[in-house]
Amino acid sequence: MGRLVKDPEVRYSQGAEPMAVARYTLAVNRRFKRQGEQDADFIGCVAFGKTGEFAERYFRKGQMVSVIGRLQVRSWDDQNGQKHWSTDVVVEEQYFAESKSNFEQRSATMDMNPMPAQNSYQPQQSNTSQPANEGFYPIDESIEDDDLPF
């Protein structure tokens, strides 16, 4: 789960039945980091077919998105013969991870007060006084892993 770095890029395959291929990147915050490390990892995602069309139509830069998929490692040689590697998530399921009203409100705030350019992704702090009808519940950070039943 992370925020979209930019709008998804969608291309269509060639052939009798063109298929959508959407590529997007999620900025995923690290829970723990060492001094001098970046705050987020940038995870490439690829969605095919109807899933790709959905991403093209509804996903926008800055939205919190959750994906389920499998990792795919690919390699290629560039023009100089140097080998490159890439790891992407092939998306099988994707979901909105914040309400539309929260996204629009945050987007409007960002347009009026843009954040200064930084080397790492900094998420907006969540407002714990949100109306209860948003459908999200605050997480109790005091629960220890030992207290979980699984």
PDB file of C-alpha atoms in Angstrom:
ATOM      1  CA  MET A   1       0.000   0.000   0.000  1.00  0.00           C
ATOM      2  CA  GLY A   2       1.341   3.384  -0.959  1.00  0.00           C
ATOM      3  CA  ARG A   3       0.693   6.636  -2.791  1.00  0.00           C
ATOM      4  CA  LEU A   4       0.833   6.931  -6.559  1.00  0.00           C
ATOM      5  CA  VAL A   5       3.932   8.859  -7.615  1.00  0.00           C
ATOM      6  CA  LYS A   6       2.219   9.982 -10.851  1.00  0.00           C
ATOM      7  CA  ASP A   7      -0.804   9.082 -12.967  1.00  0.00           C
ATOM      8  CA  PRO A   8      -0.629   5.568 -14.457  1.00  0.00           C
ATOM      9  CA  GLU A   9       0.877   5.285 -17.941  1.00  0.00           C
ATOM     10  CA  VAL A  10      -1.259   3.064 -20.155  1.00  0.00           C
ATOM     11  CA  ARG A  11      -0.406   1.480 -23.487  1.00  0.00           C
ATOM     12  CA  TYR A  12      -2.329  -1.056 -25.522  1.00  0.00           C
ATOM     13  CA  SER A  13      -0.857  -4.226 -26.950  1.00  0.00           C
ATOM     14  CA  GLN A  14      -0.987  -4.771 -30.680  1.00  0.00           C
ATOM     15  CA  GLY A  15      -2.992  -7.587 -32.164  1.00  0.00           C
ATOM     16  CA  ALA A  16      -6.516  -8.688 -32.906  1.00  0.00           C
ATOM     17  CA  GLU A  17      -7.677  -7.862 -29.370  1.00  0.00           C
ATOM     18  CA  PRO A  18      -5.610  -5.020 -27.872  1.00  0.00           C
ATOM     19  CA  MET A  19      -5.047  -5.316 -24.126  1.00  0.00           C
ATOM     20  CA  ALA A  20      -4.370  -2.427 -21.732  1.00  0.00           C
ATOM     21  CA  VAL A  21      -1.006  -2.468 -19.958  1.00  0.00           C
ATOM     22  CA  ALA A  22      -0.885   0.103 -17.132  1.00  0.00           C
ATOM     23  CA  ARG A  23       2.346   0.951 -15.327  1.00  0.00           C
ATOM     24  CA  TYR A  24       2.475   2.963 -12.139  1.00  0.00           C
ATOM     25  CA  THR A  25       4.766   3.451  -9.168  1.00  0.00           C
ATOM     26  CA  LEU A  26       3.793   3.411  -5.501  1.00  0.00           C
ATOM     27  CA  ALA A  27       5.768   5.267  -2.857  1.00  0.00           C
ATOM     28  CA  VAL A  28       5.642   2.945   0.150  1.00  0.00           C
ATOM     29  CA  ASN A  29       6.749   4.379   3.490  1.00  0.00           C
ATOM     30  CA  ARG A  30       9.278   2.416   5.483  1.00  0.00           C
ATOM     31  CA  ARG A  31       8.175   1.649   9.014  1.00  0.00           C
ATOM     32  CA  PHE A  32      11.703   1.647  10.349  1.00  0.00           C
ATOM     33  CA  LYS A  33      14.700   3.346   8.847  1.00  0.00           C
ATOM     34  CA  ARG A  34      18.315   3.863   9.707  1.00  0.00           C
ATOM     35  CA  GLN A  35      20.035   7.214   9.839  1.00  0.00           C
ATOM     36  CA  GLY A  36      20.644   8.482   6.308  1.00  0.00           C
ATOM     37  CA  GLU A  37      18.264   6.031   4.597  1.00  0.00           C
ATOM     38  CA  GLN A  38      15.404   7.143   2.410  1.00  0.00           C
ATOM     39  CA  ASP A  39      11.908   7.315   3.946  1.00  0.00           C
ATOM     40  CA  ALA A  40      10.131   5.380   1.196  1.00  0.00           C
ATOM     41  CA  ASP A  41      10.628   2.650  -1.355  1.00  0.00           C
ATOM     42  CA  PHE A  42       9.323   3.096  -4.876  1.00  0.00           C
ATOM     43  CA  ILE A  43       7.581  -0.035  -6.129  1.00  0.00           C
ATOM     44  CA  GLY A  44       6.826  -0.466  -9.824  1.00  0.00           C
ATOM     45  CA  CYS A  45       3.445  -2.029 -10.619  1.00  0.00           C
ATOM     46  CA  VAL A  46       2.046  -3.426 -13.874  1.00  0.00           C
ATOM     47  CA  ALA A  47      -1.668  -4.088 -14.408  1.00  0.00           C
ATOM     48  CA  PHE A  48      -3.062  -5.887 -17.464  1.00  0.00           C
ATOM     49  CA  GLY A  49      -6.469  -5.940 -19.160  1.00  0.00           C
ATOM     50  CA  LYS A  50      -9.493  -4.691 -17.206  1.00  0.00           C
ATOM     51  CA  THR A  51      -7.295  -4.057 -14.170  1.00  0.00           C
ATOM     52  CA  GLY A  52      -5.117  -1.755 -16.284  1.00  0.00           C
ATOM     53  CA  GLU A  53      -8.149   0.034 -17.705  1.00  0.00           C
ATOM     54  CA  PHE A  54      -9.467   0.576 -14.168  1.00  0.00           C
ATOM     55  CA  ALA A  55      -6.133   2.116 -13.120  1.00  0.00           C
ATOM     56  CA  GLU A  56      -6.171   4.387 -16.179  1.00  0.00           C
ATOM     57  CA  ARG A  57      -9.692   5.599 -15.488  1.00  0.00           C
ATOM     58  CA  TYR A  58      -9.672   6.045 -11.693  1.00  0.00           C
ATOM     59  CA  PHE A  59      -6.144   6.276 -10.267  1.00  0.00           C
ATOM     60  CA  ARG A  60      -4.495   9.684  -9.921  1.00  0.00           C
ATOM     61  CA  LYS A  61      -1.184  10.986  -8.614  1.00  0.00           C
ATOM     62  CA  GLY A  62      -1.120  11.144  -4.805  1.00  0.00           C
ATOM     63  CA  GLN A  63      -3.903   8.604  -4.191  1.00  0.00           C
ATOM     64  CA  MET A  64      -3.398   5.930  -1.566  1.00  0.00           C
ATOM     65  CA  VAL A  65      -3.703   2.571  -3.317  1.00  0.00           C
ATOM     66  CA  SER A  66      -3.417  -1.025  -2.122  1.00  0.00           C
ATOM     67  CA  VAL A  67      -2.377  -3.815  -4.484  1.00  0.00           C
ATOM     68  CA  ILE A  68      -2.188  -7.593  -4.370  1.00  0.00           C
ATOM     69  CA  GLY A  69       0.001  -9.356  -6.863  1.00  0.00           C
ATOM     70  CA  ARG A  70       3.123 -11.316  -7.569  1.00  0.00           C
ATOM     71  CA  LEU A  71       6.702 -10.187  -8.014  1.00  0.00           C
ATOM     72  CA  GLN A  72       8.200 -10.483 -11.453  1.00  0.00           C
ATOM     73  CA  VAL A  73      11.900 -10.058 -12.103  1.00  0.00           C
ATOM     74  CA  ARG A  74      12.997  -9.262 -15.623  1.00  0.00           C
ATOM     75  CA  SER A  75      16.341  -8.472 -17.208  1.00  0.00           C
ATOM     76  CA  TRP A  76      17.533  -6.923 -20.447  1.00  0.00           C
ATOM     77  CA  ASP A  77      20.738  -5.786 -22.099  1.00  0.00           C
ATOM     78  CA  ASP A  78      21.078  -2.135 -23.079  1.00  0.00           C
ATOM     79  CA  GLN A  79      22.717  -0.809 -26.241  1.00  0.00           C
ATOM     80  CA  ASN A  80      26.145  -1.058 -24.605  1.00  0.00           C
ATOM     81  CA  GLY A  81      25.619  -4.699 -23.678  1.00  0.00           C
ATOM     82  CA  GLN A  82      25.210  -3.914 -19.969  1.00  0.00           C
ATOM     83  CA  LYS A  83      22.658  -6.095 -18.155  1.00  0.00           C
ATOM     84  CA  HIS A  84      19.838  -4.389 -16.219  1.00  0.00           C
ATOM     85  CA  TRP A  85      17.354  -5.879 -13.770  1.00  0.00           C
ATOM     86  CA  SER A  86      13.890  -4.743 -12.757  1.00  0.00           C
ATOM     87  CA  THR A  87      11.446  -6.074 -10.182  1.00  0.00           C
ATOM     88  CA  ASP A  88       7.765  -5.172 -10.552  1.00  0.00           C
ATOM     89  CA  VAL A  89       4.521  -6.222  -8.935  1.00  0.00           C
ATOM     90  CA  VAL A  90       2.171  -7.791 -11.473  1.00  0.00           C
ATOM     91  CA  VAL A  91      -1.137  -6.559 -10.100  1.00  0.00           C
ATOM     92  CA  GLU A  92      -3.874  -9.135  -9.603  1.00  0.00           C
ATOM     93  CA  GLU A  93      -6.112  -6.967  -7.392  1.00  0.00           C
ATOM     94  CA  GLN A  94      -6.044  -3.244  -6.655  1.00  0.00           C
ATOM     95  CA  TYR A  95      -8.074  -1.122  -4.261  1.00  0.00           C
ATOM     96  CA  PHE A  96      -8.555   2.453  -3.188  1.00  0.00           C
ATOM     97  CA  ALA A  97      -7.013   2.827   0.270  1.00  0.00           C
ATOM     98  CA  GLU A  98      -8.573   6.194   1.129  1.00  0.00           C
ATOM     99  CA  SER A  99     -11.958   7.755   0.556  1.00  0.00           C
ATOM    100  CA  LYS A 100     -12.562   9.958  -2.461  1.00  0.00           C
ATOM    101  CA  SER A 101     -13.438  12.942  -0.249  1.00  0.00           C
ATOM    102  CA  ASN A 102     -10.172  12.632   1.717  1.00  0.00           C
ATOM    103  CA  PHE A 103      -8.165  12.440  -1.518  1.00  0.00           C
ATOM    104  CA  GLU A 104      -9.943  15.458  -3.035  1.00  0.00           C
ATOM    105  CA  GLN A 105      -9.579  17.458   0.177  1.00  0.00           C
ATOM    106  CA  ARG A 106      -5.869  16.630   0.429  1.00  0.00           C
ATOM    107  CA  SER A 107      -5.360  17.376  -3.285  1.00  0.00           C
ATOM    108  CA  ALA A 108      -7.018  20.777  -2.919  1.00  0.00           C
ATOM    109  CA  THR A 109      -4.827  21.561   0.095  1.00  0.00           C
ATOM    110  CA  MET A 110      -1.726  20.454  -1.815  1.00  0.00           C
ATOM    111  CA  ASP A 111      -2.626  22.701  -4.781  1.00  0.00           C
ATOM    112  CA  MET A 112      -2.909  25.737  -2.515  1.00  0.00           C
ATOM    113  CA  ASN A 113       0.151  24.887  -0.354  1.00  0.00           C
ATOM    114  CA  PRO A 114       2.505  22.692  -2.392  1.00  0.00           C
ATOM    115  CA  MET A 115       5.212  20.910  -0.438  1.00  0.00           C
ATOM    116  CA  PRO A 116       8.798  21.935  -1.189  1.00  0.00           C
ATOM    117  CA  ALA A 117      10.697  19.555  -3.446  1.00  0.00           C
ATOM    118  CA  GLN A 118      12.402  16.848  -1.409  1.00  0.00           C
ATOM    119  CA  ASN A 119      14.500  13.801  -2.148  1.00  0.00           C
ATOM    120  CA  SER A 120      12.120  11.494  -0.340  1.00  0.00           C
ATOM    121  CA  TYR A 121       8.374  11.073  -0.183  1.00  0.00           C
ATOM    122  CA  GLN A 122       6.676  12.650   2.847  1.00  0.00           C
ATOM    123  CA  PRO A 123       3.019  11.676   3.381  1.00  0.00           C
ATOM    124  CA  GLN A 124       0.451  14.009   4.854  1.00  0.00           C
ATOM    125  CA  GLN A 125      -0.258  13.297   8.498  1.00  0.00           C
ATOM    126  CA  SER A 126      -3.695  11.782   8.943  1.00  0.00           C
ATOM    127  CA  ASN A 127      -6.270  13.782  10.806  1.00  0.00           C
ATOM    128  CA  THR A 128      -7.627  11.692  13.676  1.00  0.00           C
ATOM    129  CA  SER A 129     -10.669  13.966  14.031  1.00  0.00           C
ATOM    130  CA  GLN A 130     -12.180  12.805  10.730  1.00  0.00           C
ATOM    131  CA  PRO A 131     -15.895  12.167  10.647  1.00  0.00           C
ATOM    132  CA  ALA A 132     -16.864   8.621  11.564  1.00  0.00           C
ATOM    133  CA  ASN A 133     -18.684   8.157   8.245  1.00  0.00           C
ATOM    134  CA  GLU A 134     -15.401   7.956   6.299  1.00  0.00           C
ATOM    135  CA  GLY A 135     -15.357   4.192   6.843  1.00  0.00           C
ATOM    136  CA  PHE A 136     -11.890   4.017   8.399  1.00  0.00           C
ATOM    137  CA  TYR A 137     -11.017   3.334  12.009  1.00  0.00           C
ATOM    138  CA  PRO A 138      -7.907   4.578  13.826  1.00  0.00           C
ATOM    139  CA  ILE A 139      -5.330   1.902  14.589  1.00  0.00           C
ATOM    140  CA  ASP A 140      -4.442   1.444  18.232  1.00  0.00           C
ATOM    141  CA  GLU A 141      -0.638   1.750  18.191  1.00  0.00           C
ATOM    142  CA  SER A 142      -0.401   0.485  21.796  1.00  0.00           C
ATOM    143  CA  ILE A 143      -1.150  -3.119  20.749  1.00  0.00           C
ATOM    144  CA  GLU A 144       1.977  -5.255  20.854  1.00  0.00           C
ATOM    145  CA  ASP A 145       2.644  -8.096  18.417  1.00  0.00           C
ATOM    146  CA  ASP A 146       2.477 -10.525  21.356  1.00  0.00           C
ATOM    147  CA  ASP A 147      -1.140  -9.444  22.000  1.00  0.00           C
ATOM    148  CA  LEU A 148      -2.350 -10.564  18.578  1.00  0.00           C
ATOM    149  CA  PRO A 149      -4.148 -13.922  18.460  1.00  0.00           C
ATOM    150  CA  PHE A 150      -2.379 -15.102  15.291  1.00  0.00           C
TER     151      PHE A 150
END
